[in-house]
mmCIF file of C-alpha atoms in Angstrom:
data_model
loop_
_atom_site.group_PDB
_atom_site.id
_atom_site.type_symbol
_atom_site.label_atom_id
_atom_site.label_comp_id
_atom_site.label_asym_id
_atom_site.label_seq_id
_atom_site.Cartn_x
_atom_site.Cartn_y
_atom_site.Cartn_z
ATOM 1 C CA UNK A 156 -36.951 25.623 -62.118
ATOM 2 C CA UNK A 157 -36.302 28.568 -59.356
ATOM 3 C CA UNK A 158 -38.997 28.534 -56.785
ATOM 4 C CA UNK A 159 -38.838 32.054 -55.331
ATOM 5 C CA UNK A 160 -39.244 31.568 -51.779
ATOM 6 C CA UNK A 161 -41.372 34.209 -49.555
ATOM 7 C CA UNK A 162 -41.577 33.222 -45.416
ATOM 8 C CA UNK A 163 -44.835 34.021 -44.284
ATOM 9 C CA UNK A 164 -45.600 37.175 -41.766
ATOM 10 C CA UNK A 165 -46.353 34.484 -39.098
ATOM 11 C CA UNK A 166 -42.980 32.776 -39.428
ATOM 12 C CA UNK A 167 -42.101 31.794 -35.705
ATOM 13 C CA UNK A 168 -39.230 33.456 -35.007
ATOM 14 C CA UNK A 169 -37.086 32.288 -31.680
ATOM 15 C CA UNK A 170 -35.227 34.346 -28.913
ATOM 16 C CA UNK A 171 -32.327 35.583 -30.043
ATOM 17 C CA UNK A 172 -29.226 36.819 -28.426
ATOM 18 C CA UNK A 173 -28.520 40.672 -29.046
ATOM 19 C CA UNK A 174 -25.753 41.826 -31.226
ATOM 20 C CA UNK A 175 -24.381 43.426 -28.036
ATOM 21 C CA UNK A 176 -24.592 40.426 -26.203
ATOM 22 C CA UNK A 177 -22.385 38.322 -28.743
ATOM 23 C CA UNK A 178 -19.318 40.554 -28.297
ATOM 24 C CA UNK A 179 -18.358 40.311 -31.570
ATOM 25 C CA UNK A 180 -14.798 42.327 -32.293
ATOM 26 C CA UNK A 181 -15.416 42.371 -35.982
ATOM 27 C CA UNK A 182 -18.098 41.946 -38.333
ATOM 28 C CA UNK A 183 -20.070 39.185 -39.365
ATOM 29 C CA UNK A 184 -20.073 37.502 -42.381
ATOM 30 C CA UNK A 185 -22.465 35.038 -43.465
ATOM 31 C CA UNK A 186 -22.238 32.669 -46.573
ATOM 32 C CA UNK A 187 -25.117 30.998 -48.432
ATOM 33 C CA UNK A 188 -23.865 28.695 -50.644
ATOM 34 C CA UNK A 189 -25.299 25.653 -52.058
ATOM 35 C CA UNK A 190 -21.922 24.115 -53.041
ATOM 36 C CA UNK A 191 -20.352 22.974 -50.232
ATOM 37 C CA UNK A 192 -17.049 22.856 -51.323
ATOM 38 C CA UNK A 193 -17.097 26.627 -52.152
ATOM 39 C CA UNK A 194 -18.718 27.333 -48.897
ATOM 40 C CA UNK A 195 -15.709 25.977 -47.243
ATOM 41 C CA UNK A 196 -12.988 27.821 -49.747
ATOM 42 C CA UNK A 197 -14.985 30.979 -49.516
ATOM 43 C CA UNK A 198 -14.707 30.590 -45.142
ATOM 44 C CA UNK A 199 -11.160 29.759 -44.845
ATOM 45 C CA UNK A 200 -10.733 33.048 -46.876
ATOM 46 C CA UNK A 201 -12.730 35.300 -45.201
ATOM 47 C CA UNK A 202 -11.886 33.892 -41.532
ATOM 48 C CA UNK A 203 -8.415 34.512 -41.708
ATOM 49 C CA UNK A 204 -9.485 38.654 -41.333
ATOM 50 C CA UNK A 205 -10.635 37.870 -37.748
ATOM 51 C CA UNK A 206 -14.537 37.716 -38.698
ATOM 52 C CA UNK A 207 -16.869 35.180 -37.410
ATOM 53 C CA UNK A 208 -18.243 33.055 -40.378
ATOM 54 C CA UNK A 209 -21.485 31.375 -40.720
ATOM 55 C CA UNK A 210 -21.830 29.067 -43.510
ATOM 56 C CA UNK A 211 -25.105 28.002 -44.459
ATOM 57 C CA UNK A 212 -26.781 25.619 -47.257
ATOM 58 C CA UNK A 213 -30.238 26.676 -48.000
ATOM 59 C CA UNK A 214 -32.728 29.726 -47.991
ATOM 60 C CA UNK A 215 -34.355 28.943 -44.719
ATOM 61 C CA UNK A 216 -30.850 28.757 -42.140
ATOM 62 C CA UNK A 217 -29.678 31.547 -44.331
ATOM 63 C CA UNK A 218 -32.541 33.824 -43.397
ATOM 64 C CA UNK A 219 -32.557 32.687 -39.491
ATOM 65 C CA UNK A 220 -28.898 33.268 -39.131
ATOM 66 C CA UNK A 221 -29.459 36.679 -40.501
ATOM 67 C CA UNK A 222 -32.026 37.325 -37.832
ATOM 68 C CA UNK A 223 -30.464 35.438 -34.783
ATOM 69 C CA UNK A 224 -26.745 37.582 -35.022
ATOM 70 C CA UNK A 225 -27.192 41.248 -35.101
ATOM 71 C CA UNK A 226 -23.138 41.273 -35.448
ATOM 72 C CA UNK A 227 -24.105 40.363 -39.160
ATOM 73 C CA UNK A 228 -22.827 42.938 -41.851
ATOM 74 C CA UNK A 229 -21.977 40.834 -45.350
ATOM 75 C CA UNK A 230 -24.004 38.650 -46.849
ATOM 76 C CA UNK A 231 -21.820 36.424 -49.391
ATOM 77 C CA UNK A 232 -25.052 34.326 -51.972
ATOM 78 C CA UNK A 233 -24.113 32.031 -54.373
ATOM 79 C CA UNK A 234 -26.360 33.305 -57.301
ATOM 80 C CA UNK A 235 -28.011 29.474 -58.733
ATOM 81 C CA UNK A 236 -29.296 28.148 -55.543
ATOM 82 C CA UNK A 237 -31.157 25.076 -55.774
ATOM 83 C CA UNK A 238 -34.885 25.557 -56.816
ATOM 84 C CA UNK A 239 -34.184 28.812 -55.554
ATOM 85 C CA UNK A 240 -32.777 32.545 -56.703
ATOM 86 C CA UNK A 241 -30.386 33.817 -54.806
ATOM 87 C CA UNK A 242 -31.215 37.264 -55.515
ATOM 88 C CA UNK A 243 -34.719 36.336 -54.205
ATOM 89 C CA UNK A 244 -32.767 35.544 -50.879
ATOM 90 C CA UNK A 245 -30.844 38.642 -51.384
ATOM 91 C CA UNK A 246 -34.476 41.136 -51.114
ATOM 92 C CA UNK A 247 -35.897 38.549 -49.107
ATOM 93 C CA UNK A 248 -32.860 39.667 -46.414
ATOM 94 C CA UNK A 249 -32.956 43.134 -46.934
ATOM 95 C CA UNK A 250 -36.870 43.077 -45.780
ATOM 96 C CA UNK A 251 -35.785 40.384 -43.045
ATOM 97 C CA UNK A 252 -33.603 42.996 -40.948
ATOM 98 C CA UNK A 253 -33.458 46.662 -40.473
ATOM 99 C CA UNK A 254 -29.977 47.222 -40.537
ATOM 100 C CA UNK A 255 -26.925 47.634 -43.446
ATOM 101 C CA UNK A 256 -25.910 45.029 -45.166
ATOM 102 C CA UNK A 257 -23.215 44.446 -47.811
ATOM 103 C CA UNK A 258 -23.996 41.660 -50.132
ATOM 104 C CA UNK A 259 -21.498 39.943 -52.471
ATOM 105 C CA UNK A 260 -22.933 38.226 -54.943
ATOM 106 C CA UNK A 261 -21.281 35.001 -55.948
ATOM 107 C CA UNK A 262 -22.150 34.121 -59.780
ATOM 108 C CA UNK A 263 -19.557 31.759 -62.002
ATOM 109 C CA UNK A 264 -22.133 31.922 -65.066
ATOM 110 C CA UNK A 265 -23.408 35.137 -64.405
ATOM 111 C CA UNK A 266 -26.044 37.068 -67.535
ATOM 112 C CA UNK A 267 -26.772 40.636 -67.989
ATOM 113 C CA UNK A 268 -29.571 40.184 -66.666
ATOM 114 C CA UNK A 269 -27.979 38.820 -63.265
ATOM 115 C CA UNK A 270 -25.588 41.745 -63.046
ATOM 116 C CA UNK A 271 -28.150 44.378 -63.401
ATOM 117 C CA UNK A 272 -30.719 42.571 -60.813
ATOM 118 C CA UNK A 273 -27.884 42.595 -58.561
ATOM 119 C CA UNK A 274 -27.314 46.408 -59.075
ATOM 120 C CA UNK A 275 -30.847 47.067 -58.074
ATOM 121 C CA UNK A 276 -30.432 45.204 -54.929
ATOM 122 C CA UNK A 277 -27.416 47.379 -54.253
ATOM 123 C CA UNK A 278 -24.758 44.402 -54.039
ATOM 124 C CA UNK A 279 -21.511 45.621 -53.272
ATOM 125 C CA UNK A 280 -19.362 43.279 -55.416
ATOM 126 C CA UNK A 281 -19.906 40.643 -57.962
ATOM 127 C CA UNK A 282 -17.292 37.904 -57.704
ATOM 128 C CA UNK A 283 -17.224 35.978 -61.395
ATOM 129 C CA UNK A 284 -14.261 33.524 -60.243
ATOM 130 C CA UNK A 285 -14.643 32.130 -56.873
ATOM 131 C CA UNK A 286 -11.841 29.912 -57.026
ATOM 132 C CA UNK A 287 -9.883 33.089 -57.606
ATOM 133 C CA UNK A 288 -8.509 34.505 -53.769
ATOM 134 C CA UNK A 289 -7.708 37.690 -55.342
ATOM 135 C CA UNK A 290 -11.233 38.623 -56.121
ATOM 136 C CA UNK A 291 -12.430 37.097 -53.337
ATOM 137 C CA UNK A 292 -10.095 39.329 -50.575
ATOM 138 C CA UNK A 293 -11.012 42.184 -53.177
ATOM 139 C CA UNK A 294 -14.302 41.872 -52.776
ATOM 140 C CA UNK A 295 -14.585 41.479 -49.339
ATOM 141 C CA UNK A 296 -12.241 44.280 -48.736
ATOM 142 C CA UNK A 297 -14.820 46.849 -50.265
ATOM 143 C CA UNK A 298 -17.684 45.166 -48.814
ATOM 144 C CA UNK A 299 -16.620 45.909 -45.314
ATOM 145 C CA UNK A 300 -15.024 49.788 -46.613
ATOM 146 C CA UNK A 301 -19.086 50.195 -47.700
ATOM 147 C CA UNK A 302 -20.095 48.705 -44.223
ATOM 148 C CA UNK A 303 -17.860 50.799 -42.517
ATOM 149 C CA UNK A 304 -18.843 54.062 -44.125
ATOM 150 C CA UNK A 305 -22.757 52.760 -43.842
ATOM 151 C CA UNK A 306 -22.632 52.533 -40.152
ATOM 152 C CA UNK A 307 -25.464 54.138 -38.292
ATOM 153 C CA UNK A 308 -24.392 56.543 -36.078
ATOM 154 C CA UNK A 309 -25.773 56.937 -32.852
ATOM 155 C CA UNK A 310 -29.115 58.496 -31.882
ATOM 156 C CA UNK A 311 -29.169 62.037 -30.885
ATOM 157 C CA UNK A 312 -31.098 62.744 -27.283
ATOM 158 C CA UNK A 313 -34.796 63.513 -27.709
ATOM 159 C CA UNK A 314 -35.899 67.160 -28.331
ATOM 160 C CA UNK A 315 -37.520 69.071 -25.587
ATOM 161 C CA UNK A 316 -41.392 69.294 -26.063
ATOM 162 C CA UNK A 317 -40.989 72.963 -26.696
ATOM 163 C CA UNK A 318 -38.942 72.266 -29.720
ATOM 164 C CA UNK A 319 -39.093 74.071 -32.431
ATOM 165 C CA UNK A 320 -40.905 72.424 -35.998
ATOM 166 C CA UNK A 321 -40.432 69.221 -37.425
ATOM 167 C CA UNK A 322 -38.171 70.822 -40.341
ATOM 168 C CA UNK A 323 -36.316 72.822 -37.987
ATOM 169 C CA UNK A 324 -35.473 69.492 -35.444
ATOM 170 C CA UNK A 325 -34.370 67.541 -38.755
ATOM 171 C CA UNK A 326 -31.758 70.473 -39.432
ATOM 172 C CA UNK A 327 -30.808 69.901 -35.818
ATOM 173 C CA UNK A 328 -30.746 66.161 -35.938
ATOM 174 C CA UNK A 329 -28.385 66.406 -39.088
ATOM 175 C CA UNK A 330 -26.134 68.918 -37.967
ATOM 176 C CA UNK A 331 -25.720 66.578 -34.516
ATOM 177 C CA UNK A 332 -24.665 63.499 -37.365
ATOM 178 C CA UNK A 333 -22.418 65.642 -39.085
ATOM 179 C CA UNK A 334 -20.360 66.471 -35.777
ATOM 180 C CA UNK A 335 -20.556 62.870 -34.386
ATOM 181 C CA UNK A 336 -19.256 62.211 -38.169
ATOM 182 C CA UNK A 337 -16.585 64.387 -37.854
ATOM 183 C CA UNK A 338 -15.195 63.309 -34.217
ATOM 184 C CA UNK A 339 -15.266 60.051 -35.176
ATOM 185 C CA UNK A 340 -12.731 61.057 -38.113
ATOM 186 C CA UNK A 341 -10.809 62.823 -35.757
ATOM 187 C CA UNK A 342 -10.550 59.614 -33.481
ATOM 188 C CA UNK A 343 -9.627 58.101 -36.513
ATOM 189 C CA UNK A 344 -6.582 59.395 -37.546
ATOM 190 C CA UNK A 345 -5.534 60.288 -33.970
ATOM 191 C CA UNK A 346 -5.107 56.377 -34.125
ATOM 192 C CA UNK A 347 -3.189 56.016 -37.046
ATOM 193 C CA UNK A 348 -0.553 58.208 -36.048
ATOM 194 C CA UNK A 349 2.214 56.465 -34.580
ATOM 195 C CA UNK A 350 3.252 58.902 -31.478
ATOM 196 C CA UNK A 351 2.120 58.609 -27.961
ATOM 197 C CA UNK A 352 -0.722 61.320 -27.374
ATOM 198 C CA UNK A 353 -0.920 62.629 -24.023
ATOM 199 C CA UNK A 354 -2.944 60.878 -21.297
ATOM 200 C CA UNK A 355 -6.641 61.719 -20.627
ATOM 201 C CA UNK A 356 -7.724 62.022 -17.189
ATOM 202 C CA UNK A 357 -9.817 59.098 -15.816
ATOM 203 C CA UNK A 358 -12.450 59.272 -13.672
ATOM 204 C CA UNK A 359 -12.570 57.161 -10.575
ATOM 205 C CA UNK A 360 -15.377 55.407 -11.615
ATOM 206 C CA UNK A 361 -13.884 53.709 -14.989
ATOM 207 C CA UNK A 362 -9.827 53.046 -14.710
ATOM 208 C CA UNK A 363 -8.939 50.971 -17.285
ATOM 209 C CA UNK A 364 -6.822 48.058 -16.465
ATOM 210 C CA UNK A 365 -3.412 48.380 -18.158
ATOM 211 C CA UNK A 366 -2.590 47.056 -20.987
ATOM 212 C CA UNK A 367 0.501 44.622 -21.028
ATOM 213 C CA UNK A 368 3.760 45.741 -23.158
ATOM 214 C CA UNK A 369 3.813 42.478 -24.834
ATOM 215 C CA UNK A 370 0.075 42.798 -25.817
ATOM 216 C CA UNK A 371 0.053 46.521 -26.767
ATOM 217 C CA UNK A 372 3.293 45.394 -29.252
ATOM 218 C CA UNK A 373 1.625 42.431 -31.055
ATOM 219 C CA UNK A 374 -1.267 45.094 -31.385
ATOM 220 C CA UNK A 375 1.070 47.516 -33.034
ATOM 221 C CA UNK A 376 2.678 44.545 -35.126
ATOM 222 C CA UNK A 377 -0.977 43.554 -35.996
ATOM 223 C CA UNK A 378 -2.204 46.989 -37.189
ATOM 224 C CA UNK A 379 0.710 47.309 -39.415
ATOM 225 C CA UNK A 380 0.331 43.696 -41.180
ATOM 226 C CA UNK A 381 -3.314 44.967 -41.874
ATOM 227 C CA UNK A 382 -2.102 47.958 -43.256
ATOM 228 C CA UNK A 383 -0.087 45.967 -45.472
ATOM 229 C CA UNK A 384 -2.105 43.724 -46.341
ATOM 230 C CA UNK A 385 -4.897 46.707 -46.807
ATOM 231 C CA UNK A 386 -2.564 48.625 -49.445
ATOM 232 C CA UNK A 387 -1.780 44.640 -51.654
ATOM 233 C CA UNK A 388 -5.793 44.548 -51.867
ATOM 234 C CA UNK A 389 -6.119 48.462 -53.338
ATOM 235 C CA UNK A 390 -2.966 48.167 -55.242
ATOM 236 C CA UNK A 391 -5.086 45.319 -57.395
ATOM 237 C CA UNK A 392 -7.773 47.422 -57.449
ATOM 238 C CA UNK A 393 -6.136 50.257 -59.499
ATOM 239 C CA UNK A 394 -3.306 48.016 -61.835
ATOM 240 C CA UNK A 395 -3.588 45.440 -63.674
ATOM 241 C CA UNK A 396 -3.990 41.787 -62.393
ATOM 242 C CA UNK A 397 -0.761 40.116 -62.850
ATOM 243 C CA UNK A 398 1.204 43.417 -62.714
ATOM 244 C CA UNK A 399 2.483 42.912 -59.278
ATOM 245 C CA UNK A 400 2.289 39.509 -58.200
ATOM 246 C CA UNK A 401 4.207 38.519 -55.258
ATOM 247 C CA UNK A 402 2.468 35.354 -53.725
ATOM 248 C CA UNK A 403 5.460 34.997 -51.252
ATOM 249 C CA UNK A 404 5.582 38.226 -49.592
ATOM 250 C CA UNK A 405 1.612 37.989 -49.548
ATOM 251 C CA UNK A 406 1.651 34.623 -47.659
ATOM 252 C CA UNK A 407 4.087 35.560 -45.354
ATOM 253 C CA UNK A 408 1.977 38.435 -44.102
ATOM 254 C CA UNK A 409 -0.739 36.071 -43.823
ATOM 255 C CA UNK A 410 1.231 33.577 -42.113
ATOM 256 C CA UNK A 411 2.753 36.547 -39.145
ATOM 257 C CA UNK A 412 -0.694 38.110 -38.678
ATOM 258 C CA UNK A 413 -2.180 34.606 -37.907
ATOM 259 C CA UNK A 414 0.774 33.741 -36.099
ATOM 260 C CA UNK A 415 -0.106 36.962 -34.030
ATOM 261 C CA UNK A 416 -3.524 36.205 -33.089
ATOM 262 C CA UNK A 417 -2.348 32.375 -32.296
ATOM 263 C CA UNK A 418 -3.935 30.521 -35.267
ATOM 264 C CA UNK A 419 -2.780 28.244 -37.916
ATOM 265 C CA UNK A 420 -3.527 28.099 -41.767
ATOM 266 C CA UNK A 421 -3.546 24.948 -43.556
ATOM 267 C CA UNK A 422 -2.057 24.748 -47.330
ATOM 268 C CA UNK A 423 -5.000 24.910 -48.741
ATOM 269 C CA UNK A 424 -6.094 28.461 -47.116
ATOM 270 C CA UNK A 425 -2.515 29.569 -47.736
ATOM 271 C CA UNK A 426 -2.945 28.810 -51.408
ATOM 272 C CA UNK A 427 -5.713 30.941 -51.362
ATOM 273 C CA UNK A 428 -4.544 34.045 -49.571
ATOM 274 C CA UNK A 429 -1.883 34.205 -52.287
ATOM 275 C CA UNK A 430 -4.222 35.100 -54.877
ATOM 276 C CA UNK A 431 -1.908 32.810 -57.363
ATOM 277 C CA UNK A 432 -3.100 29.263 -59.050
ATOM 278 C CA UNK A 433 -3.050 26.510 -56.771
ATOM 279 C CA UNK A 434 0.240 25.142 -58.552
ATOM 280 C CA UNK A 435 2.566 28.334 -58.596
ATOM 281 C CA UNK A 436 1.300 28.644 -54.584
ATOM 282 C CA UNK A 437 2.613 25.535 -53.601
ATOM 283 C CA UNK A 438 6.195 25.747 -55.711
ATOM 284 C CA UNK A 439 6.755 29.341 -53.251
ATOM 285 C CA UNK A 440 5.458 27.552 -50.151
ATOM 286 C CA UNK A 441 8.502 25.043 -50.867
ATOM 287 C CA UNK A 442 10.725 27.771 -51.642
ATOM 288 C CA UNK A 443 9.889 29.294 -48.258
ATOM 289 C CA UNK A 444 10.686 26.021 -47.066
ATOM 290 C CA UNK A 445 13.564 25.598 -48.196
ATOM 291 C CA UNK A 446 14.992 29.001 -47.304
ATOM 292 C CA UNK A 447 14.105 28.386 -43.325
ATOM 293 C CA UNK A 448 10.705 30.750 -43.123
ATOM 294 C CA UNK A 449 8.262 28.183 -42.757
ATOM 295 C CA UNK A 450 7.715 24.580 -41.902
ATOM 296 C CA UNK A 451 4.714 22.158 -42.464
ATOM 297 C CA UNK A 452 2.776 20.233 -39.659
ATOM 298 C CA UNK A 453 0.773 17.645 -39.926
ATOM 299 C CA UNK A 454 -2.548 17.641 -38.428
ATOM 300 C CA UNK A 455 -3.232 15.740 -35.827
ATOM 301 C CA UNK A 456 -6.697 15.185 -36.320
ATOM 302 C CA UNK A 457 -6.631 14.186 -40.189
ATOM 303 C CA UNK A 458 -3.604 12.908 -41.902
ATOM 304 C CA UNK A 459 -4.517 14.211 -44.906
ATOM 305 C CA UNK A 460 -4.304 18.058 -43.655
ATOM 306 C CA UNK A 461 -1.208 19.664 -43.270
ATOM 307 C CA UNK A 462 -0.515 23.454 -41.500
ATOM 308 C CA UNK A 463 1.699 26.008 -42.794
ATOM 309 C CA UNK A 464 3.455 27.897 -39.900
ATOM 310 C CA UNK A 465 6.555 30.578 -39.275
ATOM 311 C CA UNK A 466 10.027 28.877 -38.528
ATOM 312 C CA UNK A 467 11.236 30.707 -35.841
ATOM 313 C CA UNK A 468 13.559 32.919 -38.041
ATOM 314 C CA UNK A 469 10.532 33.552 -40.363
ATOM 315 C CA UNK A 470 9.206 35.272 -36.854
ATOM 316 C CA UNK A 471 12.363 37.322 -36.443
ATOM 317 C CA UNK A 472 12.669 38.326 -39.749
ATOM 318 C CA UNK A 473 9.093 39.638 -40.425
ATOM 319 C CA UNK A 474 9.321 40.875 -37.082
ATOM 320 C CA UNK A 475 12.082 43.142 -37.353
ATOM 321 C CA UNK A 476 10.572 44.194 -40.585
ATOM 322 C CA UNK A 477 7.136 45.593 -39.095
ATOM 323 C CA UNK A 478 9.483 47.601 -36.672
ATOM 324 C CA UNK A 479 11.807 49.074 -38.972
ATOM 325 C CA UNK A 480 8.165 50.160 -40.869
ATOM 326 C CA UNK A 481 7.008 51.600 -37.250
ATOM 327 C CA UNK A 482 9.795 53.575 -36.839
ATOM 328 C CA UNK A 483 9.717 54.889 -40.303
ATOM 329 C CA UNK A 484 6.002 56.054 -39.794
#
């Protein structure tokens, strides 16, 4: 039986720290998942993107994690919680917080009747296969494209209190949007292109401490690997799964953007990230191996864990790779 759970209005709620006060660089995801052991496959993949995870295991954490970090923008629910309907958590959220949200909905044994309830709570993805890294990485990937594009811009200044009528100060509100929209887009692709534009003057009051070569080229090297591993994720989206497997060449892009921000990936997680069954992932981990890109380390901490990590000619290689791609951008 699902008990469909409703806090009441006079739920104590405690201090929380302020989204801006977290200094969060990316988006939040958090996970509520009854299985643990999903929980934990579902974090390794979505942690290796640079987000800050929170896994939790029933209704009640689910809800106050929601609340306490503002950074939070996907919501990942296993669909057949325990006594409990996790797309009763799902509208339970949505009236918890004023703020987007992208929701994946998690659901092995999934009905009809699941997928449309899901529709009307405006989930962003349905993942059928968890154990399945390519639907996961899919999934998130167009969760965060709807977060991105959801973002609330910021408020425009207060009208005067001569201002004109409502109707006419909600034409002037939107138009105000649309141009914030637009510079934003400009900003945008100003980024993405790969020459230096010309310096901006800088006040006295804000001089930005310069950034050092080294750090400004792993940045580079980082925003390319994301761009790869960007166009992998839409590729699937359009073809046929199968079509263009390459678990290799998608590991080692895992392996040199972790490798760039200084963190290590155990088999498992690698296994995952290559979007291939658990047995065909570890037969191109050894053939990695044996060519000289990667090596295995054991774990310090547990015996039973081993890390995958970039020999150093697996470094040099990928590296002079992302710069021949720089310079052909």
């Amino acid at each position: 039986m699902r008990i469909e759970l409703e806090r009441p209005l006079a739920w104590p709620v405690r201090p929380v720290q302020t989204s801006a006060g977290l200094h969060v660089s990316a988006t939040s995801i958090l996970i509520a998942c009854a299985d643990r052991a999903l929980g934990i496959g579902m974090h390794d993949a979505f942690e290796r993107n640079g987000h800050r995870i929170h896994v939790t295991h029933d209704p009640i954490a689910a809800l106050d994690t929601l609340e306490a970090d503002g950074s939070i923008g996907i919501v990942a629910v296993e669909l057949a919680l325990p006594h409990f309907d996790g797309l009763a958590l799902v509208e339970r959220m949505r009236k918890s917080v004023q703020r987007h949200l992208q929701v994946i909905v998690v659901a092995p044994d999934a009905t009809a009747a699941d997928v449309v309830r899901a529709m009307h709570l405006r989930a962003a993805d349905f993942v059928s296969d968890p154990q399945d890294g390519s639907q996961l990485h899919g999934a998130l990937a167009r969760a965060l494209a709807a977060h991105q594009a959801a973002a609330p811009l910021p408020a425009p200044p207060a009208p005067p209190p001569h201002a004109g009528n409502g109707e006419l100060q909600g034409a002037l509100e939107n138009a105000y949007r649309h141009g914030l929209a637009l510079i934003e887009a400009v900003k945008a692709l100003r980024e993405n292109q790969p020459e230096a534009a010309a310096p901006a003057p800088v006040t006295a009051q804000a001089v930005p401490s310069p950034i050092p070569p080294a750090a400004a080229g792993e940045n580079r090297r980082l925003a390319v690997l994301r761009t790869l591993q960007q166009s992998r994720v839409a590729r699937d989206k359009y073809f046929p799964k199968g079509l263009f497997e390459d678990p290799c060449w998608d590991m080692l892009l895992d392996l040199m953007a972790n490798h760039l921000r200084g963190r290590r990936i155990s088999v498992s997680s690698l296994c995952m990230a290559s979007g291939v069954a658990q047995t065909t992932a570890l037969r191109r981990i050894t053939e990695l191996h044996d060519r000289g890109l990667v090596r295995r380390i054991a774990d310090e901490k547990d015996g039973r864990r081993v890390f995958i990590e970039l020999t150093e000619q697996g470094i040099a290689a990928l590296s002079g790779y992302v710069e021949h791609i720089q310079e052909l951008t």
